[in-house]
């Protein structure tokens, strides 16, 4: 039998409320879209076979234990659903459980639901611990569901996945082997509307060739591999490039593999479309075209080599020609695989005017280009601009854009609904269908963070609100492979009709993730729920810990007494029950690190994790969580040590400055040793995956530079000015701490110490020049970093705890 605690099994089963059919009728346009998408899906035999292969890769020992069948939506009251039944047969070594679904994604979702809630199994990304399937009984012993079976319906049709920048922060170096694992994960999580952005540069190459744009022209247009997302959106051009023909061809082949598998599983891929972003050469070839140059996006000094891209006005006839040609070229390469296309005009770039007539013509032009290429086209748009540039996008401007296309022909992603839901302040996007999304992560940072209560209730509230136009849920993180608890809960909201009771759900989560019920772990997760996963301060979070994001700040800008008084006034009091903040309520120039919880409480959670280490030391999921939690605790401690050093500098206390300098540097070294004990926190794997895609030495150097630069400086510098985006994509990876963050801290603190001993002000420009020079050399470097873990994670974590908190 399954090794699930009987009491917790009762709790688990109580969570499995069958979702009733949606009672409100969908607008005819959405119904027509859903029907057409259903008609485009692969045949039932193809989908059933694809679902069986997912099972074979996940649980090969149980390949014959399940039977899969595609069923009509009529069985599910017209909705998408999966049905789990017992297979009543006395035949040995045959199926034990039948899972039926309206698509292969529903079948895979049903399989995941079954092994989670009847067998106590757990599935997460390999880099967050992977799978825990030791609790799944042997073939022939699978637990039965209730006699009448279990039906789970989707309360909304769509479960969307990806941000337009995830392709650069997480997927850029993936080969087909890694993509196959991701698509399996998508299917098991119930994702049926994934973004499919790989390989589009090869399509653009062919399209622009018909408009007399040469490959040489495109060398200045496309970004490098790690910066393609922002070149696609018109934020930059040329940075990290050029792209070789090898890259273009390789990525196109990969895209065809990705699309083929998505279609086999019954997913609806979302393809790119034309936003108006064009090469500079087009203005010379078509001098009468309405092409304008956009403003600067985050360069240091407006360097035209990278900044200020060109935008073709959507009302220009040339826009429609190019947009139509791009859609048709995709259909020619991939077939008629979707009706849904993404377009994000003016992502973090404001339109030249707020005139509503212009904005209406802009939207109409974008849609016209799509629909000329595919008469059934639907525009999917990220709603990020309504948050990031809310000063521009007032009600008239939003309405003008959202109503510029026929109803049902635009779907908006409420991208940041987990923190700042736009549907509440825009009258349900003024009647436009939207998808409630969790953004959660910026830059692929490694930080334990989340808002579990918002995830468990937000989609339910939005769907049940008056005049709701919500038609899906989605995950739009900038980077993946972190915080598995957040993504598992968010995935379940695609099938949940009622708010999840998070504390009870976490008990079942911990049981599944580690394969056994452990009281101390349950208590630890209760603490984590109240602290790191209860961020309610509405900060647009990404990791600002001082180790990985050293403050770009001159410590001589404030007098010693001011530094001391302000720090003492606003510093976090590390007493049990204290909630906040590091400088969240001061307007001073002091550096800020985001902190929203009591550090002492989280240290208690770490202690509980360590107490059961001997029982769980064989679990990869436990080891990942232990390393991540220890890293979290130590990184917050380092924030305070940095501030203590600043106080010492301001008060001219050489002894205290020396002590805190040594402690900060030692913390970096110790965290690096900790991270080195788990394969999932290594810089080497990121760099080697980049180099693996190269076919010659030149590409290898270019790809490695791209990989190193994105996670460090990100963008351009001058001799004395760091990139505006430096450390945006910071990572807590072993190798990166020792090789990059440690030298930075050492240089910085040596300047502090020297200035203090000489009674001089901190020479900020001089320090910055030395640091930027070092960074440039590191980005261009080729030194090797380990790709295999070393050391005992549990022993190292214990020693760190005793050293700093014992």
mmCIF file of C-alpha atoms in Angstrom, residues 503 506-507 510-511 514 517-531 601-609 611-612 629:
data_model
loop_
_atom_site.group_PDB
_atom_site.id
_atom_site.type_symbol
_atom_site.label_atom_id
_atom_site.label_comp_id
_atom_site.label_asym_id
_atom_site.label_seq_id
_atom_site.Cartn_x
_atom_site.Cartn_y
_atom_site.Cartn_z
ATOM 1 C CA UNK A 503 -1.783 25.430 5.938
ATOM 2 C CA UNK A 506 1.297 22.553 3.027
ATOM 3 C CA UNK A 507 1.063 19.477 5.259
ATOM 4 C CA UNK A 510 5.687 18.433 2.760
ATOM 5 C CA UNK A 511 4.608 14.801 2.978
ATOM 6 C CA UNK A 514 10.003 14.378 1.218
ATOM 7 C CA UNK A 517 5.371 12.845 7.404
ATOM 8 C CA UNK A 518 7.772 14.562 9.808
ATOM 9 C CA UNK A 519 6.374 16.786 12.533
ATOM 10 C CA UNK A 520 9.352 19.147 12.646
ATOM 11 C CA UNK A 521 9.159 19.686 8.899
ATOM 12 C CA UNK A 522 5.452 20.485 9.124
ATOM 13 C CA UNK A 523 6.207 23.053 11.827
ATOM 14 C CA UNK A 524 9.025 24.513 9.729
ATOM 15 C CA UNK A 525 6.693 24.929 6.764
ATOM 16 C CA UNK A 526 4.144 26.671 8.978
ATOM 17 C CA UNK A 527 6.870 29.175 9.856
ATOM 18 C CA UNK A 528 7.883 29.596 6.214
ATOM 19 C CA UNK A 529 4.231 30.136 5.287
ATOM 20 C CA UNK A 530 3.953 32.991 7.813
ATOM 21 C CA UNK A 531 7.281 34.553 6.828
ATOM 22 C CA UNK A 601 11.560 33.007 12.884
ATOM 23 C CA UNK A 602 13.181 31.706 9.712
ATOM 24 C CA UNK A 603 16.293 30.711 11.657
ATOM 25 C CA UNK A 604 13.941 28.589 13.794
ATOM 26 C CA UNK A 605 12.640 26.933 10.647
ATOM 27 C CA UNK A 606 16.204 26.137 9.607
ATOM 28 C CA UNK A 607 16.871 24.608 13.020
ATOM 29 C CA UNK A 608 13.838 22.341 12.556
ATOM 30 C CA UNK A 609 15.085 21.297 9.117
ATOM 31 C CA UNK A 611 16.947 18.460 13.448
ATOM 32 C CA UNK A 612 15.503 15.877 11.044
ATOM 33 C CA UNK A 629 16.955 27.791 3.326
#
